Every structure is written in structure tokens, then in C-alpha cells.
Coordinates of C-alpha atoms and ligand atoms in Angstrom, one line a residue:
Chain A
X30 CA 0.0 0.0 0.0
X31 CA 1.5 3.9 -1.4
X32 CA 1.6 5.8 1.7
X33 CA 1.4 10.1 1.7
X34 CA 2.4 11.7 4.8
X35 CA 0.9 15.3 4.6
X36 CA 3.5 16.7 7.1
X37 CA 2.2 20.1 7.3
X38 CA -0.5 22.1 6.3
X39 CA 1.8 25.4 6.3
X40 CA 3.2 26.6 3.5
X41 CA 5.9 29.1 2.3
X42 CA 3.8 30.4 -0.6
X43 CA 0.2 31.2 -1.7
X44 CA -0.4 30.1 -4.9
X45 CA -3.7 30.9 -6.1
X46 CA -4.7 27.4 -7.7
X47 CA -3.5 25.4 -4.8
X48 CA -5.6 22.4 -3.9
X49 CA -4.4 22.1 -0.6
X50 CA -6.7 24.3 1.0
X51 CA -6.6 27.3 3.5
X52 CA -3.1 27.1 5.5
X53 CA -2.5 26.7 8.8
X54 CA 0.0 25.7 11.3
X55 CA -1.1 22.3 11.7
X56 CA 2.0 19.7 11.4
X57 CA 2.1 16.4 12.1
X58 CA 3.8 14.8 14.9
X59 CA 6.8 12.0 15.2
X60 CA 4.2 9.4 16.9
X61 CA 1.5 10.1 14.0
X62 CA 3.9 9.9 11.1
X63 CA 5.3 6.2 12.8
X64 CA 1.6 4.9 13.1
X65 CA 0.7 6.4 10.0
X66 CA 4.0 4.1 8.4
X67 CA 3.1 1.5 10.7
X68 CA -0.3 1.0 9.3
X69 CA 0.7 1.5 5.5
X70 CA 3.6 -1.6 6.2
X71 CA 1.6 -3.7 7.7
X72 CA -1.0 -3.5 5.0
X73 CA 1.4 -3.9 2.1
X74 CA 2.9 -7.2 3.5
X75 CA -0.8 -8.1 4.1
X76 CA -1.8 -7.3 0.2
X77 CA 1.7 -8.9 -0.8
X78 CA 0.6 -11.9 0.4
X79 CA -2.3 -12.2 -0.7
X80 CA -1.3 -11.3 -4.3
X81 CA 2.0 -13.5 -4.3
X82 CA 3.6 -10.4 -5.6
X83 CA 6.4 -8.6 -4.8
X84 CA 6.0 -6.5 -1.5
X85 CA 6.2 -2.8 -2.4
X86 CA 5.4 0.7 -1.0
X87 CA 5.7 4.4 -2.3
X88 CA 6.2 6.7 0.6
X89 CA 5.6 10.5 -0.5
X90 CA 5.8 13.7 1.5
X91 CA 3.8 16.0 0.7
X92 CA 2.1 19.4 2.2
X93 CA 2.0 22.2 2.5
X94 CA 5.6 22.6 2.3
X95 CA 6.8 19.1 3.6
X96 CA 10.4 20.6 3.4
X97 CA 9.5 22.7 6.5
X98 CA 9.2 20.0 8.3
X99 CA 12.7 18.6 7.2
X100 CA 13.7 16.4 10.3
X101 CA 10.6 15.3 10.6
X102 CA 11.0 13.8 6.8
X103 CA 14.2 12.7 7.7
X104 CA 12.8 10.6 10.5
X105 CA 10.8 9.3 9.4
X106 CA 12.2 8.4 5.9
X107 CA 14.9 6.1 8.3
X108 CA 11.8 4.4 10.5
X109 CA 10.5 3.7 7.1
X110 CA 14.1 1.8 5.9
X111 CA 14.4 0.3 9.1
X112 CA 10.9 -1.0 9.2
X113 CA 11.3 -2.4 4.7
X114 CA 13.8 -3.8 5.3
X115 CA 13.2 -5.9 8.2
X116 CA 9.4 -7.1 6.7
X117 CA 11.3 -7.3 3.1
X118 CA 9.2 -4.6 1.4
X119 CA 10.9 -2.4 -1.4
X120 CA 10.5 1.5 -0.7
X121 CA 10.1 4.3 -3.6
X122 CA 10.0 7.8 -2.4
X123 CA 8.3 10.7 -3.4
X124 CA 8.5 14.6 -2.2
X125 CA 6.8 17.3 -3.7
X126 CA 8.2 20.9 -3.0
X127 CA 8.3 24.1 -4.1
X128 CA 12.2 24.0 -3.6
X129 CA 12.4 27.2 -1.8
X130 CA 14.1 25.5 1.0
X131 CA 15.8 23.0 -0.9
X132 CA 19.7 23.6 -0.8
X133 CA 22.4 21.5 -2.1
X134 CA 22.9 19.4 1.4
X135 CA 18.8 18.6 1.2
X136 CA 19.2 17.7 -2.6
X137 CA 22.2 15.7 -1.8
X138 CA 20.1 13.8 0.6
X139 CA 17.4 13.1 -1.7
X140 CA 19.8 12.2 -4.1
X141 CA 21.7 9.6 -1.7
X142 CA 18.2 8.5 -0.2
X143 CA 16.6 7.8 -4.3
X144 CA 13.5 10.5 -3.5
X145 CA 11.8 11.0 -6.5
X146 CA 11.2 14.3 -6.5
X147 CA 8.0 16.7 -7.6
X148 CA 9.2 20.3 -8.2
X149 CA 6.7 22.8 -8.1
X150 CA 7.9 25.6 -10.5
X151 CA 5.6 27.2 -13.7
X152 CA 8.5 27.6 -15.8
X153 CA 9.2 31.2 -16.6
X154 CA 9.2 34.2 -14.4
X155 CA 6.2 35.5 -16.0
X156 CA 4.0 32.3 -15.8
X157 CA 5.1 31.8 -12.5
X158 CA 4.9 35.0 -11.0
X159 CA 1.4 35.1 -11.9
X160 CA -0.1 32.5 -9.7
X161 CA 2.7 31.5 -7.2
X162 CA 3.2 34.5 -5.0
X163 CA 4.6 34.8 -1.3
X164 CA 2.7 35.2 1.7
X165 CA 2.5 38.9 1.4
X166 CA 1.9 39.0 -1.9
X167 CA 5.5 38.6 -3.2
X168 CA 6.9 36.9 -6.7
X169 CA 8.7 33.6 -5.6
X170 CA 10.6 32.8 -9.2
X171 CA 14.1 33.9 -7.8
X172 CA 13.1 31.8 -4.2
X173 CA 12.3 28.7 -6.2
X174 CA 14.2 28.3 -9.4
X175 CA 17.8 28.1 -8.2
X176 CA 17.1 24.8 -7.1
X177 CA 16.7 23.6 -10.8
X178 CA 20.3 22.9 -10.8
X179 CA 20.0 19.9 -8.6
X180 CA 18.0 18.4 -11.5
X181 CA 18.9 19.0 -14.8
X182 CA 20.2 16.1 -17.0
X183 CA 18.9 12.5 -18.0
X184 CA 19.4 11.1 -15.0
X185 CA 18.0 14.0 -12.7
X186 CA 15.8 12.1 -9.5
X187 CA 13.1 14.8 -10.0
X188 CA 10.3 16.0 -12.2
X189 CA 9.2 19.6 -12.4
X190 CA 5.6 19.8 -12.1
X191 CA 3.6 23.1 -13.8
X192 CA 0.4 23.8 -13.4
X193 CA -1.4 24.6 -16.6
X194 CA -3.6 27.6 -15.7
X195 CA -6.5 29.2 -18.2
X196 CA -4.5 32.7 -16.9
X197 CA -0.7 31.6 -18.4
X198 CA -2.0 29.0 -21.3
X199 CA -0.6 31.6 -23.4
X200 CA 2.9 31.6 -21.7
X201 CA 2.9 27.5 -21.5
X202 CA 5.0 26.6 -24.3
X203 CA 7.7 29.3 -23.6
X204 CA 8.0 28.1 -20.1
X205 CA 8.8 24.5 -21.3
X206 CA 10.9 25.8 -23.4
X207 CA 12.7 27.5 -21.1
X208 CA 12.7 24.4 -19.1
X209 CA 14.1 22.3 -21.5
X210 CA 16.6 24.6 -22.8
X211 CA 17.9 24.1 -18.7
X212 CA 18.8 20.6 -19.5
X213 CA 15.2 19.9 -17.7
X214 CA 13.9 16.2 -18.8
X215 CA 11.1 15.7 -16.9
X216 CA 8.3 17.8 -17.2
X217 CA 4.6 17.1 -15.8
X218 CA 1.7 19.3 -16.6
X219 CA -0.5 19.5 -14.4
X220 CA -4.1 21.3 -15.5
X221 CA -6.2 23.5 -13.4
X222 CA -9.5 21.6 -14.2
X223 CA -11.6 23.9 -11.9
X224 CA -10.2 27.0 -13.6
X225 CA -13.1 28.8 -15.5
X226 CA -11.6 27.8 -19.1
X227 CA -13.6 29.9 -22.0
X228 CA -13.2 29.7 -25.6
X229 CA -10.0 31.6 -26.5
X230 CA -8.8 29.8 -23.2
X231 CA -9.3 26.6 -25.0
X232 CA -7.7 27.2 -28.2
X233 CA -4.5 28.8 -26.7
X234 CA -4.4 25.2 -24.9
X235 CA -4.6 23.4 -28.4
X236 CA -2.0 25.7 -29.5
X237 CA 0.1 25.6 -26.5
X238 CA 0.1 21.4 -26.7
X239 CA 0.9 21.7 -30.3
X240 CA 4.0 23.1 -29.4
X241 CA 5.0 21.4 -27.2
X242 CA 4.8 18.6 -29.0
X243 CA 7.5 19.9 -31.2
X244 CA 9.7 21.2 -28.7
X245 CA 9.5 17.0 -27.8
X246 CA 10.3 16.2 -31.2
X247 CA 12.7 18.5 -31.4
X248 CA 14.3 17.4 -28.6
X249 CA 14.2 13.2 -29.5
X250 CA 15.6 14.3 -32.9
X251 CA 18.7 15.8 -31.2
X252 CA 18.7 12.5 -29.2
X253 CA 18.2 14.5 -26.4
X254 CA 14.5 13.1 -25.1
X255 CA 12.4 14.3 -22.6
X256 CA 9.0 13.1 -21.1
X257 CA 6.4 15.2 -20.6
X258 CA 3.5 13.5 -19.4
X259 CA 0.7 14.8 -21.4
X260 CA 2.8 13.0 -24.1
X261 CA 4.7 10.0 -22.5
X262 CA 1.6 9.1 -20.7
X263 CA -1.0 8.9 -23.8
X264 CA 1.5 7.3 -26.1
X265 CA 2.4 4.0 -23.2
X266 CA -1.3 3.7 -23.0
X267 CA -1.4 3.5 -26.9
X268 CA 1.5 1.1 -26.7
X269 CA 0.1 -1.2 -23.9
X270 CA -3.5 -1.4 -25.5
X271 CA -4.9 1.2 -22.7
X272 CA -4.3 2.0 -19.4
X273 CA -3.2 -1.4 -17.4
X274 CA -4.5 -1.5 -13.6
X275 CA -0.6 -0.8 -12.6
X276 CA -0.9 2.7 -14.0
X277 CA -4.5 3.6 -12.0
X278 CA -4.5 5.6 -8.6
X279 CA -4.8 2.9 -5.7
X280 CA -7.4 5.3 -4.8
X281 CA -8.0 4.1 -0.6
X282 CA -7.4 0.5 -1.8
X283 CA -3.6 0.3 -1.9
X284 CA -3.2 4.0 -1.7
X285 CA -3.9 6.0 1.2
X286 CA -2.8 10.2 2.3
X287 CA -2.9 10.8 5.9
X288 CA -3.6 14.6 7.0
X289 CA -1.2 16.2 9.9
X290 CA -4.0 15.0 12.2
X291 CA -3.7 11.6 11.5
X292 CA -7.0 11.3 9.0
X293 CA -6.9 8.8 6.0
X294 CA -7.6 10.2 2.5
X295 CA -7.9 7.9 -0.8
X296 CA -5.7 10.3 -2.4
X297 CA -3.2 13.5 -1.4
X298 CA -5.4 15.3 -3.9
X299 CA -8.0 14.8 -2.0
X300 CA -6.5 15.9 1.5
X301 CA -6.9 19.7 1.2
X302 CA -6.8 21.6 4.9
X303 CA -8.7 18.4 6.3
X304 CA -11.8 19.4 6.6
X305 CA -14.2 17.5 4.5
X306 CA -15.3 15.0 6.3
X307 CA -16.8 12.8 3.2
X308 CA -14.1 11.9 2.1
X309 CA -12.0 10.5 5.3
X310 CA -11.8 7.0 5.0
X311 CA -10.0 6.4 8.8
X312 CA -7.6 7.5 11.1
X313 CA -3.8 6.1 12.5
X314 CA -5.7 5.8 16.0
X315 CA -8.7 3.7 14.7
X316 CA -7.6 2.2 11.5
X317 CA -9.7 2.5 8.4
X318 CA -13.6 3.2 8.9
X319 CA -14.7 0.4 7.2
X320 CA -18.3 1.5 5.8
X321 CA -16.8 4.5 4.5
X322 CA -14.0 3.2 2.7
X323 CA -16.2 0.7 1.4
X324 CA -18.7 3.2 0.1
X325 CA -15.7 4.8 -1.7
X326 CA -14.2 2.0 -3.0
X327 CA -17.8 0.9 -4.2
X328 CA -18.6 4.0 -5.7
X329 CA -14.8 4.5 -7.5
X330 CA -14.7 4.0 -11.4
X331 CA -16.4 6.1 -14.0
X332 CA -20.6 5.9 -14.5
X333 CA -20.4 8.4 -17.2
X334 CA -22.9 6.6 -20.1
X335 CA -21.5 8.8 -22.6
X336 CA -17.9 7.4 -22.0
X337 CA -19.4 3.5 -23.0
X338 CA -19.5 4.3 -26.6
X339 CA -16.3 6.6 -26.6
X340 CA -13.5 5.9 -29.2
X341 CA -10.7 6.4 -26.9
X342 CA -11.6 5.5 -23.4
X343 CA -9.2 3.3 -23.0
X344 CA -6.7 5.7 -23.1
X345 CA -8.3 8.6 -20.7
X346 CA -8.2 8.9 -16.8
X347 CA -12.1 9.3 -16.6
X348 CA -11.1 6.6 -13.5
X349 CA -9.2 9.2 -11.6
X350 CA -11.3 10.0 -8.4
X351 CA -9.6 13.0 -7.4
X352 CA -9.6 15.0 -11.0
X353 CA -13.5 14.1 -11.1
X354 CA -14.4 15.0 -7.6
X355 CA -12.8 18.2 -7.8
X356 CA -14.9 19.3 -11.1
X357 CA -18.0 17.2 -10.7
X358 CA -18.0 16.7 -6.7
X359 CA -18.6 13.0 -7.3
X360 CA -15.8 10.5 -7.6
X361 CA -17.0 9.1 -10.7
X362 CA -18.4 11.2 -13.1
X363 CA -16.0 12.9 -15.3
X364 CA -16.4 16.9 -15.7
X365 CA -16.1 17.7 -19.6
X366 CA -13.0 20.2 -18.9
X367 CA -11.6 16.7 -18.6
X368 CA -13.2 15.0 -21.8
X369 CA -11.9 18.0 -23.5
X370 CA -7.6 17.5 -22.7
X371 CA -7.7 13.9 -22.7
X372 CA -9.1 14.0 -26.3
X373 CA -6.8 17.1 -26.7
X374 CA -3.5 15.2 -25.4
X375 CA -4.1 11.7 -27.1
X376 CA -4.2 13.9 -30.7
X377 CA -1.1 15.9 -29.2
X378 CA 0.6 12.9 -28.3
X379 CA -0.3 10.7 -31.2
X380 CA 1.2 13.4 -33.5
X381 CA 4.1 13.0 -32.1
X382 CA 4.3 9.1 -31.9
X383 CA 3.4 8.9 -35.7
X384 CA 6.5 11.2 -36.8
X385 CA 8.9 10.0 -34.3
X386 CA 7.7 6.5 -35.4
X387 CA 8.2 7.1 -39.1
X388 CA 11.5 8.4 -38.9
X389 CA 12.3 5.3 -36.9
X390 CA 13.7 7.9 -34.2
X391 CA 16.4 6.3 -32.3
X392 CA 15.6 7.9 -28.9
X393 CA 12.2 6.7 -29.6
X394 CA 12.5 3.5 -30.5
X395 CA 14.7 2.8 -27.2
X396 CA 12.1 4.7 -25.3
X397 CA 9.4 3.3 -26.5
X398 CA 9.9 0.1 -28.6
X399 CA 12.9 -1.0 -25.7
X400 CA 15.1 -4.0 -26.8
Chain B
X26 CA -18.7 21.7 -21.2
X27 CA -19.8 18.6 -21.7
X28 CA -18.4 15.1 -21.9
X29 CA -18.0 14.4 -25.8
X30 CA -17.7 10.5 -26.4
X31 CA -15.2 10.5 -29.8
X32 CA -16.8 8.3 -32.4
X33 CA -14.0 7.8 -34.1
X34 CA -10.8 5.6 -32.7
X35 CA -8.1 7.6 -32.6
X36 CA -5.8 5.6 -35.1
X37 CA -2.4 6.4 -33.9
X38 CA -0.1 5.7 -36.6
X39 CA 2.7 4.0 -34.1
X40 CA 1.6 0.3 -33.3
X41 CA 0.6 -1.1 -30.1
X42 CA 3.7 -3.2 -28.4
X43 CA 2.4 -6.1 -29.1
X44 CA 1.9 -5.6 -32.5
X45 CA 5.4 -4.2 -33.2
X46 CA 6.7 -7.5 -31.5
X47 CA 4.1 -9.3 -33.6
X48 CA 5.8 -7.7 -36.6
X49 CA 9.2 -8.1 -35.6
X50 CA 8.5 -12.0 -34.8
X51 CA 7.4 -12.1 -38.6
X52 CA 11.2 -10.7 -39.4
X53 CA 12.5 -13.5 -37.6
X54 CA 13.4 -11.3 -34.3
X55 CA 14.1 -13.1 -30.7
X56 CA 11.5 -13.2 -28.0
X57 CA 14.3 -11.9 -25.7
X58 CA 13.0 -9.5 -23.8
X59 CA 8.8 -9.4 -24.8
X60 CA 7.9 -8.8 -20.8
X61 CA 9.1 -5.9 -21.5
X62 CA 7.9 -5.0 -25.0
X63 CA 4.8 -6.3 -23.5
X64 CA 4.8 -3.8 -20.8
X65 CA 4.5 -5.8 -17.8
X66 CA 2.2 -4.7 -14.9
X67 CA 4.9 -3.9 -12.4
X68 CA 4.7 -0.8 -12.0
X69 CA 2.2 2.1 -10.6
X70 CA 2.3 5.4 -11.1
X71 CA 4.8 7.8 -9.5
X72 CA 2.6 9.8 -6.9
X73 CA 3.6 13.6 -6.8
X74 CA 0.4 15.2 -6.1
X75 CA -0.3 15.6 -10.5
X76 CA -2.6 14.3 -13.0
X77 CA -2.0 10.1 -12.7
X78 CA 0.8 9.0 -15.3
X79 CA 2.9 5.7 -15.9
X80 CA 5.9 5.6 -14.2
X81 CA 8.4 7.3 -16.1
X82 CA 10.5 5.6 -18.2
X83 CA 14.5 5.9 -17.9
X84 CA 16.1 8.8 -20.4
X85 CA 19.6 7.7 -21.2
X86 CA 20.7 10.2 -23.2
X87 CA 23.9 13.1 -23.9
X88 CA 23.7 16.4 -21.4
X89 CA 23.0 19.8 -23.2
X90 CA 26.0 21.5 -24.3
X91 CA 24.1 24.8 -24.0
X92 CA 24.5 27.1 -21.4
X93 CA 21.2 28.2 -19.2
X94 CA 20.4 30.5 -16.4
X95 CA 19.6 28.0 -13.8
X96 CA 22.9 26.3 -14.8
X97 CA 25.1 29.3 -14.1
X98 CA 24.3 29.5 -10.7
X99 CA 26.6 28.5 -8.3
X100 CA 24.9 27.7 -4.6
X101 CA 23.9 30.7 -2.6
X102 CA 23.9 33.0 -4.8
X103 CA 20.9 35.3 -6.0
X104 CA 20.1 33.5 -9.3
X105 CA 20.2 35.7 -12.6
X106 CA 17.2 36.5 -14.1
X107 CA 16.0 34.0 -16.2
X108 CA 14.6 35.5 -20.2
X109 CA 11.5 33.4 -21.2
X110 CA 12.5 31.7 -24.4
X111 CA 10.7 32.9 -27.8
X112 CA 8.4 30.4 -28.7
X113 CA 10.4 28.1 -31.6
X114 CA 8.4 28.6 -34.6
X115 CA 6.6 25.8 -36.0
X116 CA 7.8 22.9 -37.9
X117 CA 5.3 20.3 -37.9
X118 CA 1.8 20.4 -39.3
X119 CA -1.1 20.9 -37.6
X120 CA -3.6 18.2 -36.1
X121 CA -6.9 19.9 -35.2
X122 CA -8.9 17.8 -33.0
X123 CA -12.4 18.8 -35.0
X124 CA -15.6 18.9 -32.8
X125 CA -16.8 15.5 -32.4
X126 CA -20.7 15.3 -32.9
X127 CA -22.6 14.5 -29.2
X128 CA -24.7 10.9 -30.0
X129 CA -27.3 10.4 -28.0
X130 CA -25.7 8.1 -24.4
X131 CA -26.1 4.8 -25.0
X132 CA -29.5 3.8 -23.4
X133 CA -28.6 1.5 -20.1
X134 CA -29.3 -2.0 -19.6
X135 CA -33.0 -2.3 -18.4
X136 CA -34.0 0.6 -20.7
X137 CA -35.3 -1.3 -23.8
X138 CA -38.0 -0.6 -25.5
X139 CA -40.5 -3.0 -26.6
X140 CA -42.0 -2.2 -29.8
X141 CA -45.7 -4.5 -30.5
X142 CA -46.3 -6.1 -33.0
X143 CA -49.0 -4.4 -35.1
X144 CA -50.9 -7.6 -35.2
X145 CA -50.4 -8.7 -31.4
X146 CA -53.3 -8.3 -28.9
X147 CA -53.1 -5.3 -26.5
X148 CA -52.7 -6.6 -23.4
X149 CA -55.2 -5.1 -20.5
X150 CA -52.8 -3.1 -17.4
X151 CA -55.8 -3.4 -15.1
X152 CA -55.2 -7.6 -15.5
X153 CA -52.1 -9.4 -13.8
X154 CA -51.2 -12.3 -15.8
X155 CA -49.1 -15.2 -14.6
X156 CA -46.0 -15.6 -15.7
X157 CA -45.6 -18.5 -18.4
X158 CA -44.5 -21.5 -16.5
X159 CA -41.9 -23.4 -17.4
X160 CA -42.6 -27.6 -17.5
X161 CA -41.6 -29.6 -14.3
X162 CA -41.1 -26.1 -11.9
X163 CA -43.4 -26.0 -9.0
X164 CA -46.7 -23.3 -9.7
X165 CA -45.8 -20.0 -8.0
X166 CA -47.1 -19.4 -4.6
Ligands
SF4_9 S1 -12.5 11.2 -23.7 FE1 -14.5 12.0 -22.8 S2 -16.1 10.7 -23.5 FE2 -14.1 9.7 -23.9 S3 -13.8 8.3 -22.1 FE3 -12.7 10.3 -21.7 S4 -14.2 11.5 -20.6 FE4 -15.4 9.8 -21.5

């Protein structure tokens, strides 16, 4: 079972799109974060055995900020090896940060300690000015962007992560750019879906994907690939016939976020300041509440009858609970800002497969078509 | 906005792995490694607080040569200011994704309708009928 800590619900910025709801002071404590760990471990070996598959667990931090909380992470990141290695489960790691506070001893750390990590950073100055401002109102680019250096390079441990915003979808294809002229690789976009998107909106995001995709070509031709998951994502599903059950969101069955204050969440999307009751599923005092877990897992999926007859639901995340709850308020119906970029990335991405595939594109074909 | 089914498949003109492996099996190619090509279930997604996506896939590939702003810097210093690249002007055509038309939702199990036959007798809603009974089962109670 994938295990979030939520270490804090304080946070060094105030970007206007965050998901994570109002801040506060609220962190969570040593004895919550060992229960919390506990209770993720046991469950994995638990699942492991019943599966006869390997035992595995991906421990994220996540906030907030979860780099104020630094020796807290560091804590309980060794509790966590301690614990794998002596019940034989493998542990990935995960942190998402905005990277103010990350300085070359904390990358080092990540580095040494395999964190994956999630860097929270718009690109430009300009796009990320915009929506990512300080507590009192500040720009945060120069706070956030030095950190980049820890991560350029194929074989950087992180992923920078920028949100794609109706207000910047004009400035989107410069800031990845700008990223991957940094020697930046890994690039996730991440779409505001509750954003009010209106017409021009919408064809500045067509645009803005088209462009991308040729910065990506641009970029294999050199033999210098990247993966941007808009693209990587829809072209794997192509390749593997659809999205396999690996590649869904455990979504409170083997994937659980736990709050500062100890509450279960299906996922760290779905945490916010912990206050909506609906969607806790248990606590590290009491274990899961089983009806409402169940009534969750029952209800997870997609009841959309449009989507039956639709050409290319295989290849669409009308499953993911959090993405639909936060445009529709229900876990499994599927708001049509959502419909509207899956159908838009599959076209962007499948541009790009079919030329990279025709030229027999060397950095593709290793990608993509491995050996 | 709504939810627009697309009715047509979206043809990508790359194959599917295991039709590239089929292919290559034609040509005469080993077998060696097909779990992968195959893309075995082994791995979920990397969880970073984004949109779900597979787990990324290893880059091995040459550095860039080019210098860049957020290279430059050397630790603890204030960073220079970044320029915002011009966009690259366009070299590829351009794929419109056209309006798909909305179809009317497929109409759920349970929701047939029965059309009568012109010459079949009307049947009376005021009168319960028994269900036909099917030789050797018990009558209903
Ligand atoms: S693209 Fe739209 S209609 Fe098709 S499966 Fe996804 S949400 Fe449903």
C-alpha cells in the first residue's frame, strides 16, 4: 500500500490554484507519522501476500511545504528503511516541493536517499509570477528556481511539475521551453481543471500542446528526449493497448494520504486543509472506517454513459477520483473540462508518436519500442 | 462543457507493443525480452500530487552542451534572471482535434423498449397475468 504523509498544512507560498486548501499551522507529529507508516507496512505485506507479488510501498511527502518539516522527513524516511527492510518490502520515495528551501545538502540527501522528486515551479518568471506569490503577496521565481540545478540532466531524480492555468495557457510553451533549454527532462503538466476555461482559453491550450509537442520532437531528434506527461503518458497507454491496472491511482485500496492530524484520504489530492469530512476514509488511532472506505471503493470508477461508446476511453483517466471529484463533486463522473484535454493530449501525443515512429527515431525507438 | 464521447478511434499511426513485437517475430526477431515490450504490470504510477501517469520511463541520453540560467548558478547565490524563451516557430503540421458530434448516451441496460407487434393483442394493465411456466417447476405461490 502507497503511503502520503501530509507533514504540514503550512506553507511558504500562496499560490492561487493550490488544492491544498486554507493554510495553517497544523504539522504532524513523530508518533503520527510512525503509526501512520506502521499502518501503511503492515497492509502492504498483508496485500503482498495475498497477491504473491512482490511487496512494495511508495512513501511521499507531501504538504503544505513538507520541506519545513525537514527532520521530521528525515525521521521518518529512516523508520521507514528500518521497518522495509526488516518485513522485506521495497520502498520508492516521493516529495513534492516548491524548492524554496531546498539547498544543495537537502538535494544531496534526496539524491543519496533515491527521492523521487516533484518540483513545483511554472517555468518562466512571468507564468510563475502570476499565480505562485509569497505570503504577502510577493513573486517567488528567484526563491524557487535556483534549485533547478539539482535536476537537470537525464538522469536527474526529479520531475518539475507546472500547473497549466486558463490565466498563463498563453505563456505554457515558452516556459517549457525555457525548461528544456535548462537541460530539464522531466516535465509534468499538471491542469487546473476547476479553472473557468472559456473559448479563447481553449484554443490557446490546443495551441500551446501543439508546441510542445514539437519542442518533444525537437528534442528526440537531437537524441536528447524528454517526457512530458501529457505526451509519454498517452503514447504508453497506446503502446500497452490502454491504461493497465498498474498505472491507476490505488485510490484508498492500496493508496492511502494521511492529513497532519492523522486522517486517511484515498488520495493526497483529496486531503486539502482536512476538513471535508466525506471523504475520510479512517484514522492512525482507529484504522480504516470500514463502511466508508467501502462506500468509496464501491462507488470508485467512472458511471459516465457517454464514456461507454467513446472511441478512446481506454486511453483517458475518466477513472481518476480525485480529477473528477474536484470538477463534478462525485468520484466518478468525469467533468467535460476533462473529456476536453484527454481527447486534446491523445491527438497531441499521437502526432508525435506517428513522426517519431516514421522516422524510426532512435531515442524513440529505445524509449518506447525497448530492446 | 460537456463530456463528448469521440466516435471515431483515434488511429495512432505508431503500433501497439504487441503488434510491433508481432511484426518483428514475422522478421524472424528473438523473444528476448517481450515482458518488456509487452509492458508488464509492475509498476504504478509515481505519486507527486499531479494528473496520474505511468511511471516514467528511464532517459539515457547526452547532457545539453548549451549554457542556461539556472545552470550558471553557483549555490547561494541570488540566481540571474532568467529570459522566457521565444516560442520556436513551428515545424510540424497541424492536427486539429475537429468537434466530435454529441450521440445520444447509449441507453442503459433495463431501458429497452418494446415495440408491439402491429398484429399482437393489446394486453389489458388493469389484469395481472401469470408468468408463463416453465414444464416440471413448481406453480408460483
Ligand atoms: S474522452 Fe471524454 S467521453 Fe471519452 S472516455 Fe474520456 S471523458 Fe469519456
Amino acid at each position: 500500500m502507497d503511503v502520503t504523509l501530509c507533514l504540514t498544512h503550512a506553507c511558504n507560498l500562496r499560490c492561487d490554484y493550490c488544492y491544498a486548501g486554507t493554510k495553517s499551522g497544523r504539522r504532524m507529529s513523530w508518533e503520527t507519522a510512525r503509526s501512520a507508516l506502521d499502518f501503511a507496512f503492515a497492509r502492504t505485506v498483508e496485500q503482498a501476500d495475498l497477491t504473491k507479488r512482490e511487496s512494495v510501498c511508495q512513501l511521499g511527502f507531501f504538504g503544505g511545504e513538507p520541506l519545513l518539516e525537514w527532520d521530521l522527513l528525515q525521521r521518518a524516511t529512516a523508520h521507514a528503511l528500518t521497518e522495509c527492510a526488516r518485513l522485506g518490502i521495497r520502498l520508492k520515495r516521493t516529495v513534492t516541493t516548491n524548492m524554496i528551501l531546498l539547498d544543495e545538502a537537502k538535494a544531496d540527501w534526496l539524491r543519496a536517499n533515491h527521492f523521487h522528486v516533484g518540483l513545483s515551479l511554472d517555468g518562466t518568471r512571468d507564468m510563475h509570477d502570476r499565480h505562485r506569490r509569497t505570503p504577502t503577496g510577493g513573486p517567488s521565481h528567484d526563491l524557487c528556481a535556483p534549485a533547478l540545478r539539482f535536476f537537470r540532466g537525464p538522469a536527474a531524480n526529479g520531475e518539475v511539475i507546472v500547473v497549466v492555468d486558463p490565466g498563463t495557457i498563453g505563456l505554457l510553451a515558452g516556459s517549457v521551453a525555457w525548461l528544456i533549454a535548462g537541460d530539464i527532462r522531466r516535465i509534468s503538466l499538471n491542469p487546473n481543471f476547476t479553472a473557468d476555461w472559456d473559448a479563447d482559453a481553449l484554443a490557446r491550450w490546443e495551441e500551446a500542446y501543439e508546441r510542445i509537442g514539437d519542442l518533444y520532437i525537437e528534442c528526440f531528434r537531437d537524441d536528447r528526449p524528454v517526457a512530458i506527461n501529457i505526451i509519454d503518458g498517452k503514447i504508453r497507454a497506446h503502446l500497452n493497448g490502454g491504461y493497465r491496472p498498474c498505472d491507476r491511482c490505488g485510490f484508498g485500496e492500496n493508496e492511502i494520504a494521511v492529513s497532519a492530524a492523522g486522517y486517511f484520504y484515498p488520495c493526497e489530492r483529496l486531503v486539502g486543509d482536512d476538513s471535508n469530512e466525506a471523504l475520510r476514509i479512517g484514522h492512525v488511532t482507529e484504522g480504516f472506517y470500514p463502511a466508508a472506505r467501502h462506500r468509496l471503493l464501491a462507488a470508485r470508477g467512472n458511471a459516465m454513459s457517454e464514456c461507454a461508446s467513446c472511441q478512446v476511453r481506454e486511453r483517458c483517466v475518466n477513472w481518476c477520483g480525485c480529477v473528477n471529484y474536484a470538477g463534478t463533486g462525485m468520484i466518478n463522473r468525469v467533468p467535460g473540462i476533462v473529456c476536453h484535454h484527454e481527447r486534446l493530449s491523445i491527438a497531441a501525443a499521437d502526432r508525435v508518436g506517428g513522426i517519431l515512429f516514421a522516422a524510426n527515431n532512435p531515442a524513440f525507438m529505445r524509449g518506447f519500442y525497448p530492446e | 462543457m460537456d463530456v463528448k464521447p469521440a466516435d471515431q478511434p483515434a488511429m495512432p499511426a505508431y503500433p501497439e507493443r504487441k503488434e510491433f513485437l508481432r511484426q518483428r517475430n514475422l522478421l524472424g526477431a528473438s523473444l528476448l525480452g517481450a515482458g518488456m515490450l509487452l509492458g508488464a504490470c509492475d509498476q504504478r504510477p509515481v505519486r507527486t500530487g499531479g494528473v496520474p501517469a505511468p511511471a516514467p520511463r528511464p532517459l539515457g541520453s547526452r547532457p545539453m552542451p548549451t549554457a542556461h540560467p539556472s545552470k550558471a548558478q553557483p549555490p547561494g547565490k541570488t540566481p540571474a534572471t532568467p529570459k522566457t524563451v521565444d516560442p520556436p516557430n513551428r515545424t510540424m503540421g497541424k492536427i486539429r482535434v475537429e468537434p466530435v458530434p454529441i450521440e445520444p448516451p447509449p441507453r442503459l441496460m433495463g431501458d429497452v423498449m418494446v415495440v408491439p407487434k402491429p398484429d399482437a393483442p393489446v394486453p389489458d394493465p388493469t389484469k395481472q397475468e401469470d408468468p408463463p411456466r416453465v414444464p416440471g417447476e413448481p406453480p408460483p405461490r
